[in-house]
mmCIF file of C-alpha atoms in Angstrom:
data_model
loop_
_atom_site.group_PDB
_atom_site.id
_atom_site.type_symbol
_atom_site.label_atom_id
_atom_site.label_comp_id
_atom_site.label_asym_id
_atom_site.label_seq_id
_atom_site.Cartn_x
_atom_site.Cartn_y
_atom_site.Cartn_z
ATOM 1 C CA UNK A 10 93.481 99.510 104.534
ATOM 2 C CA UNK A 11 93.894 102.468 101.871
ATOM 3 C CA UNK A 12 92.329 101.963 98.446
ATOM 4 C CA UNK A 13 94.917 101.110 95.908
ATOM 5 C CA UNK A 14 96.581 104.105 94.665
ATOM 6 C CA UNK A 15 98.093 104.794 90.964
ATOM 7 C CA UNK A 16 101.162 106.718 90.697
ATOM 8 C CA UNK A 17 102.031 107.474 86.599
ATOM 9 C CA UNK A 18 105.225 108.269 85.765
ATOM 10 C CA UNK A 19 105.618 110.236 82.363
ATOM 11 C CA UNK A 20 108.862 108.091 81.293
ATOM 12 C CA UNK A 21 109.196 110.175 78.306
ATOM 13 C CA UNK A 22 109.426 113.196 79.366
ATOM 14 C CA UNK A 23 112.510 115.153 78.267
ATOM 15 C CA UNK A 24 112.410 118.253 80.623
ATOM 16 C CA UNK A 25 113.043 120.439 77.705
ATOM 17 C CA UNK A 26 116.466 119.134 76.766
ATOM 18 C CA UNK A 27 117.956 117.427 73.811
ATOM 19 C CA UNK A 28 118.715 113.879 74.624
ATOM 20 C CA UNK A 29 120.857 111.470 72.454
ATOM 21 C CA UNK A 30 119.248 108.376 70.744
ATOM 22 C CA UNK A 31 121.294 106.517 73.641
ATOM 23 C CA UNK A 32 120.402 109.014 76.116
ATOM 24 C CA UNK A 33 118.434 108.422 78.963
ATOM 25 C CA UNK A 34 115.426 110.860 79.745
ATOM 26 C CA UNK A 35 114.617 112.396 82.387
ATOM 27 C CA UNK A 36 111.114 111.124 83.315
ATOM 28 C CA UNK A 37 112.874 107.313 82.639
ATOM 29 C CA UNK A 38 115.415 108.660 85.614
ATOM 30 C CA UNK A 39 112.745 109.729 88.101
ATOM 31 C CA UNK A 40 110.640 106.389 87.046
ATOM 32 C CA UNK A 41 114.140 104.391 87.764
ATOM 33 C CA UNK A 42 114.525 106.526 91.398
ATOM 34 C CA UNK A 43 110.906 106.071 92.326
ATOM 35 C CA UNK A 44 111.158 101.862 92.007
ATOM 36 C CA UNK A 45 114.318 101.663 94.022
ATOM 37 C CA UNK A 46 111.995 103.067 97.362
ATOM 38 C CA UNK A 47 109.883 101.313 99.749
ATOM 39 C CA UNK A 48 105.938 102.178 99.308
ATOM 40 C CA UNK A 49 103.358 101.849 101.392
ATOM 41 C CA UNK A 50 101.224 98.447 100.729
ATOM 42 C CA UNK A 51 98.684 99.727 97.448
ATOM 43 C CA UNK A 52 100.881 102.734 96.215
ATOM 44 C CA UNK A 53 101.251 101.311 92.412
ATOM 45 C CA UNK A 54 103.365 102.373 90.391
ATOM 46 C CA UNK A 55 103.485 102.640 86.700
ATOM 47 C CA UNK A 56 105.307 103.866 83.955
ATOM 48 C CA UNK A 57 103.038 105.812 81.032
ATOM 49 C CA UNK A 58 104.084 107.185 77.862
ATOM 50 C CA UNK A 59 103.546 111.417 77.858
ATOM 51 C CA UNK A 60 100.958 113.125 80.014
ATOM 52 C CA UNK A 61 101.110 116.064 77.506
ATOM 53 C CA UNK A 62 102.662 118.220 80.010
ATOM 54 C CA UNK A 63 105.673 118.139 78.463
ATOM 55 C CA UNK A 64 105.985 122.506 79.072
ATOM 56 C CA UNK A 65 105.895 121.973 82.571
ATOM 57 C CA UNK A 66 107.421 118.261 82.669
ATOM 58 C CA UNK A 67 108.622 115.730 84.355
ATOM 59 C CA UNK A 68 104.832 115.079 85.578
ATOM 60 C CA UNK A 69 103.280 112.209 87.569
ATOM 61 C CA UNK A 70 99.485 111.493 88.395
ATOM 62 C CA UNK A 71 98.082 110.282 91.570
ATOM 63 C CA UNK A 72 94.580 108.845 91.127
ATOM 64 C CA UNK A 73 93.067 105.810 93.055
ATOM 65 C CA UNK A 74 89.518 104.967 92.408
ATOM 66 C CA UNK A 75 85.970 106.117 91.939
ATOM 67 C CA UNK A 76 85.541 107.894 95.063
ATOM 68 C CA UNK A 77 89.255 109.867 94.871
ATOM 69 C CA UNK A 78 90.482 113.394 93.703
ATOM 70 C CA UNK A 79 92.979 113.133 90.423
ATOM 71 C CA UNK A 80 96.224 114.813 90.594
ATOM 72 C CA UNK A 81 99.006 116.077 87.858
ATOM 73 C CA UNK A 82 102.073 117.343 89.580
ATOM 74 C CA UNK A 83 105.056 119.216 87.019
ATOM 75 C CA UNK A 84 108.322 120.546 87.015
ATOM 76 C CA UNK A 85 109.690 117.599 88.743
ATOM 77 C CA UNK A 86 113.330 116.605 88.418
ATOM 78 C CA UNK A 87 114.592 113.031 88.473
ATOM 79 C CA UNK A 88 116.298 114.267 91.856
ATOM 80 C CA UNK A 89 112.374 115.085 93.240
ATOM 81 C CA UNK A 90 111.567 110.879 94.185
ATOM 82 C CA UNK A 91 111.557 112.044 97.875
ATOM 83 C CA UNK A 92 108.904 114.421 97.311
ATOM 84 C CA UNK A 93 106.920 111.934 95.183
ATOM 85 C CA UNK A 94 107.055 109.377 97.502
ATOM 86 C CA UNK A 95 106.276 111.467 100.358
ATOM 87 C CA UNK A 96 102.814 113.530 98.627
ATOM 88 C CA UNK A 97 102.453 109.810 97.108
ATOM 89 C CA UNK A 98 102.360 108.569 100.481
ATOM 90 C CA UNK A 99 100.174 111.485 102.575
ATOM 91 C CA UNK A 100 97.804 110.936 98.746
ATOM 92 C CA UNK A 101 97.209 107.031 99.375
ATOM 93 C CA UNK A 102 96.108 107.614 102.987
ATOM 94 C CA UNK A 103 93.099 109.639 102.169
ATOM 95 C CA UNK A 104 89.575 108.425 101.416
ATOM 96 C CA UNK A 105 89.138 111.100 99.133
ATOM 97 C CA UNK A 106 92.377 112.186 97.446
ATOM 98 C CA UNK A 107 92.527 115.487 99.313
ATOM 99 C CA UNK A 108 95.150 115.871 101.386
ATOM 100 C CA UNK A 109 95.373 119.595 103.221
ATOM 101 C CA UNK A 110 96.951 122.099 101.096
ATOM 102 C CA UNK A 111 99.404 122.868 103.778
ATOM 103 C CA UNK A 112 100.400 119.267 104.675
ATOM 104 C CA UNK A 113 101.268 118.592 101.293
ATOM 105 C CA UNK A 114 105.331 119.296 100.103
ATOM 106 C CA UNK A 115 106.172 122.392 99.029
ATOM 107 C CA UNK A 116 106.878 121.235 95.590
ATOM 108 C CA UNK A 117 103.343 119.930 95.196
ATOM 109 C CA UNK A 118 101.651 122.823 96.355
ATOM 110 C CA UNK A 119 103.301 125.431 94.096
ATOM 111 C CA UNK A 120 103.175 122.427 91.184
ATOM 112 C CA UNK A 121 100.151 121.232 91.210
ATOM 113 C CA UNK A 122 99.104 121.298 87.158
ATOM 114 C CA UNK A 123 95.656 120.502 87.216
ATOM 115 C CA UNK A 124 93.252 118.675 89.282
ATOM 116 C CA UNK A 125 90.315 116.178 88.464
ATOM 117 C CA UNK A 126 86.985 115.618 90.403
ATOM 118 C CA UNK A 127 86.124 111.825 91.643
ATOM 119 C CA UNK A 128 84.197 109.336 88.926
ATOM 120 C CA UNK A 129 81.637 108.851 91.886
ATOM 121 C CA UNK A 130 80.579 112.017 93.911
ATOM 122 C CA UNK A 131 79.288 111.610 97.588
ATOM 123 C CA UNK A 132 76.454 114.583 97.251
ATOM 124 C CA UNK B 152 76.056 103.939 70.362
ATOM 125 C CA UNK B 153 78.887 105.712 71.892
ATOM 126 C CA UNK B 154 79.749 105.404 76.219
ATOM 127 C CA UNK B 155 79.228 108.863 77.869
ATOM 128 C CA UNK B 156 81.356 111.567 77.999
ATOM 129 C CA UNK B 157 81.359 114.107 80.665
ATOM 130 C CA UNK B 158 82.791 117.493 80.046
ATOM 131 C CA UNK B 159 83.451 119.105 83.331
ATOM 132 C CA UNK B 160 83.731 123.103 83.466
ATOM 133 C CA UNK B 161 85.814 124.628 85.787
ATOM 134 C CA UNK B 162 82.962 127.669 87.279
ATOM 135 C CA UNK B 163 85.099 129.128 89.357
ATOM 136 C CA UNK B 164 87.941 130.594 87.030
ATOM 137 C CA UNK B 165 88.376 134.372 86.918
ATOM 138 C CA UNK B 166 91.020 133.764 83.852
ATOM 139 C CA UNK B 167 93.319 135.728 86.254
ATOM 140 C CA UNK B 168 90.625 139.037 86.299
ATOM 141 C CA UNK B 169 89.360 140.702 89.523
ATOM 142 C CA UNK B 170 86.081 139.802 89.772
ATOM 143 C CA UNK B 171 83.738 142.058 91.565
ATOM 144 C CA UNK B 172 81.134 139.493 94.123
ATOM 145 C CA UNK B 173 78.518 140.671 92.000
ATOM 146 C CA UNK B 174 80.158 139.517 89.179
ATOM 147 C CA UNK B 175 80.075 136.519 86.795
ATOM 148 C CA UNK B 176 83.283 134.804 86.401
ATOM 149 C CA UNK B 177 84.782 134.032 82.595
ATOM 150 C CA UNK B 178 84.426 130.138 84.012
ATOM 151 C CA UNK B 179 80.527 130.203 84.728
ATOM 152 C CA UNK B 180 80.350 132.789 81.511
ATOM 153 C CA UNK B 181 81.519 129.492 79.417
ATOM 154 C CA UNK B 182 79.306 127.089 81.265
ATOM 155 C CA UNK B 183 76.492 129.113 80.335
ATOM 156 C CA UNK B 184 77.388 129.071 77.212
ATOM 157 C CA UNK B 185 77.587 125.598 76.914
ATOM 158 C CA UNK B 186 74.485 124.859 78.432
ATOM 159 C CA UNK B 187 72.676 126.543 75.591
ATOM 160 C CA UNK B 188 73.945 124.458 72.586
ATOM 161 C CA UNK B 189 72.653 121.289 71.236
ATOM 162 C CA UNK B 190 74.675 118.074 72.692
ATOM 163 C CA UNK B 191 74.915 114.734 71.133
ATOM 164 C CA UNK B 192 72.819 112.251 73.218
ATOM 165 C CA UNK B 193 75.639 110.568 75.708
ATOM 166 C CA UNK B 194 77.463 113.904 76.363
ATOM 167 C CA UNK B 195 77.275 115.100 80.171
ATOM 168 C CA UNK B 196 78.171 118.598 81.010
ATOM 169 C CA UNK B 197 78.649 119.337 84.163
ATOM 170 C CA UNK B 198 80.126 122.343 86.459
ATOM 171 C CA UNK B 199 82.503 121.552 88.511
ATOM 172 C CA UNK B 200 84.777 123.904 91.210
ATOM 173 C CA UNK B 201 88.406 124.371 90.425
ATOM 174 C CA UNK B 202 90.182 122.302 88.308
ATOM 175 C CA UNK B 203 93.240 123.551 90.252
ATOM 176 C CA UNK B 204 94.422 125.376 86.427
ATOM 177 C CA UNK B 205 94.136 128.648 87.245
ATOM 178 C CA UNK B 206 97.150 130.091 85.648
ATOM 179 C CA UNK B 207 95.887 128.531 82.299
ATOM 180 C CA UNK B 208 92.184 128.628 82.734
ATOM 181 C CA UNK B 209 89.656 128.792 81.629
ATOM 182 C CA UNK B 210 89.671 124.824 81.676
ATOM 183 C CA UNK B 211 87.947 122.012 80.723
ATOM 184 C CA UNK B 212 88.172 118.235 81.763
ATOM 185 C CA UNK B 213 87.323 115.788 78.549
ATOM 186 C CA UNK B 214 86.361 111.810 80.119
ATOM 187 C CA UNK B 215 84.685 109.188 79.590
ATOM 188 C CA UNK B 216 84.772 105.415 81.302
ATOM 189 C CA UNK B 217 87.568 103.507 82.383
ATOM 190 C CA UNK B 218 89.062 103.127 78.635
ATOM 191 C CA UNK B 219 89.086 106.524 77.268
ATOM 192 C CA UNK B 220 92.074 108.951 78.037
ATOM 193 C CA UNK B 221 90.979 112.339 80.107
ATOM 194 C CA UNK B 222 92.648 114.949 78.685
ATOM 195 C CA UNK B 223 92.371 118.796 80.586
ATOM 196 C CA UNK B 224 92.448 121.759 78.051
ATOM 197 C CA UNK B 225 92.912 125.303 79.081
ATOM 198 C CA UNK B 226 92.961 128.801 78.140
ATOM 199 C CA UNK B 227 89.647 129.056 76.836
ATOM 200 C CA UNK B 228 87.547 132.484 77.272
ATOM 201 C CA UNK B 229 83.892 132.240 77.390
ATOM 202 C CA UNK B 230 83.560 133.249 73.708
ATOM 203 C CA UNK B 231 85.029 129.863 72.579
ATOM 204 C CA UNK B 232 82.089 127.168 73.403
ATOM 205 C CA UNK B 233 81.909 126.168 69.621
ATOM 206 C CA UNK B 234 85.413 125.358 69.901
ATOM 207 C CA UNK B 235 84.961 123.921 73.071
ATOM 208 C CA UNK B 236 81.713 121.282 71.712
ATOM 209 C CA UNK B 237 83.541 120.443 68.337
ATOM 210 C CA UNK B 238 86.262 118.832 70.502
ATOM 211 C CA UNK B 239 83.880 116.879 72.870
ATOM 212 C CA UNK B 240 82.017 115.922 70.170
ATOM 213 C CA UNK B 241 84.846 114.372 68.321
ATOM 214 C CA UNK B 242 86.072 112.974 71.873
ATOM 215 C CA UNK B 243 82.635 111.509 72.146
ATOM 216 C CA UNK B 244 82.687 109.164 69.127
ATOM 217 C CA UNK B 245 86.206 108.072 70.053
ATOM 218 C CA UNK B 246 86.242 104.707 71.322
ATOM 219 C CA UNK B 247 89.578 105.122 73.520
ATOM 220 C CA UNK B 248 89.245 108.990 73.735
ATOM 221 C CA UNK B 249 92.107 109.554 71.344
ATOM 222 C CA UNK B 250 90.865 111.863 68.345
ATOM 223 C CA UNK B 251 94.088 112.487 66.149
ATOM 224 C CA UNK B 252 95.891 114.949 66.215
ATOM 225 C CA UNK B 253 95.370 116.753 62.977
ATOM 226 C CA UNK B 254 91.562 116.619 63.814
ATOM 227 C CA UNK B 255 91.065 118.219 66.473
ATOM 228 C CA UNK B 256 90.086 122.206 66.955
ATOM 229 C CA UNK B 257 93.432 124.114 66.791
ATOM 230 C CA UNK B 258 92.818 125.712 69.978
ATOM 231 C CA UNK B 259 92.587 121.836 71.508
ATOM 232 C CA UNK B 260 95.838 121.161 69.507
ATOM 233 C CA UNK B 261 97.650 123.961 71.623
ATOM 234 C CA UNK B 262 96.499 124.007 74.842
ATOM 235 C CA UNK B 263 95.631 120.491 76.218
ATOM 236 C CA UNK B 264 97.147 120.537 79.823
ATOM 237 C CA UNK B 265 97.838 117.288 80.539
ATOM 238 C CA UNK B 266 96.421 113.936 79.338
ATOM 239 C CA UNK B 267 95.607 110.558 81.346
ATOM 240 C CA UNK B 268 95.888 107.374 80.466
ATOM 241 C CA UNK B 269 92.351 104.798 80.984
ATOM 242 C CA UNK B 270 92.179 103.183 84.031
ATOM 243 C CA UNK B 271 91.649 100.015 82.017
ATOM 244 C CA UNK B 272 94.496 99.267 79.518
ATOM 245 C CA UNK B 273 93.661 96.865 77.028
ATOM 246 C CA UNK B 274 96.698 95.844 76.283
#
């Protein structure tokens, strides 16, 4: 069994564009896509108010524990759940948050905004 | 007494140069740097390898326990490690990692990279 994984969805994220009082958002949308899919057992997800990436939004993290890699992924579109779900997925079935540069989607590996070492570090 | 902070420091950015192998890259220029000032007791620095921000480097990682925000700030050059310990020192006395917004070094105003919410909400 996986360790738990987080996946943050910046809900506020605007993509650049001016939306109405009424409008919906664009990080709201890809929030609202991601919860309609089926994820793996431990894949958590949760929405979280601006991941100050808002140049390069929408933006999710992956993180899962002490012993796991951090990821921030950008310049997703509310039409990009499939690839979140699928990194998400290939993500919550490491040990160690790396998954191989060239197993990961495309998206992710040309979008990958920044990247954070483990809490805990196995040297 | 506040918790610790680490400040990781991304050693392996050439800030987009062509580094000889002979040479010293911008990244470990700054981490020297840093290693020569005076820290507040509590504040861990530590070198880390690729922070995955190259575009945007140099780059540092701001954490600190499960209830302060990370936040990743970039473009730095090797020349800016005062700017670099006013913000983690202000970071460091922060409870929840939040310094506001107004206080902190202008270069940390416009170029934090992404932000991360605790991995312990207390709400």
């Amino acid at each position: 069994m996986p360790h738990p994984t987080e996946l943050l969805v910046c809900t506020t994220c605007r993509m650049g564009q001016e939306i109405g009082p009424d409008g919906v958002r664009p990080g709201a949308r890809l929030h609202a896509e991601l919860t309609t899919m089926d994820w793996p057992e431990g894949v958590h997800l949760r929405p979280v108010e601006c991941l100050s990436n808002c140049d390069s939004g929408c933006s999710v993290v992956l993180r899962g524990g002490a012993r796991r890699w951090t990821y921030v992924y950008g310049r997703l579109t509310p039409e990009m759940a499939a690839t979140v779900h699928a990194g998400a997925t290939l993500y919550h079935h490491t040990d160690n948050g790396l998954v191989p540069w060239r197993s990961r989607p495309e998206h992710f590996r040309k979008n990958c905004i920044a990247r954070i070492p483990p809490l805990e570090t196995p040297e």
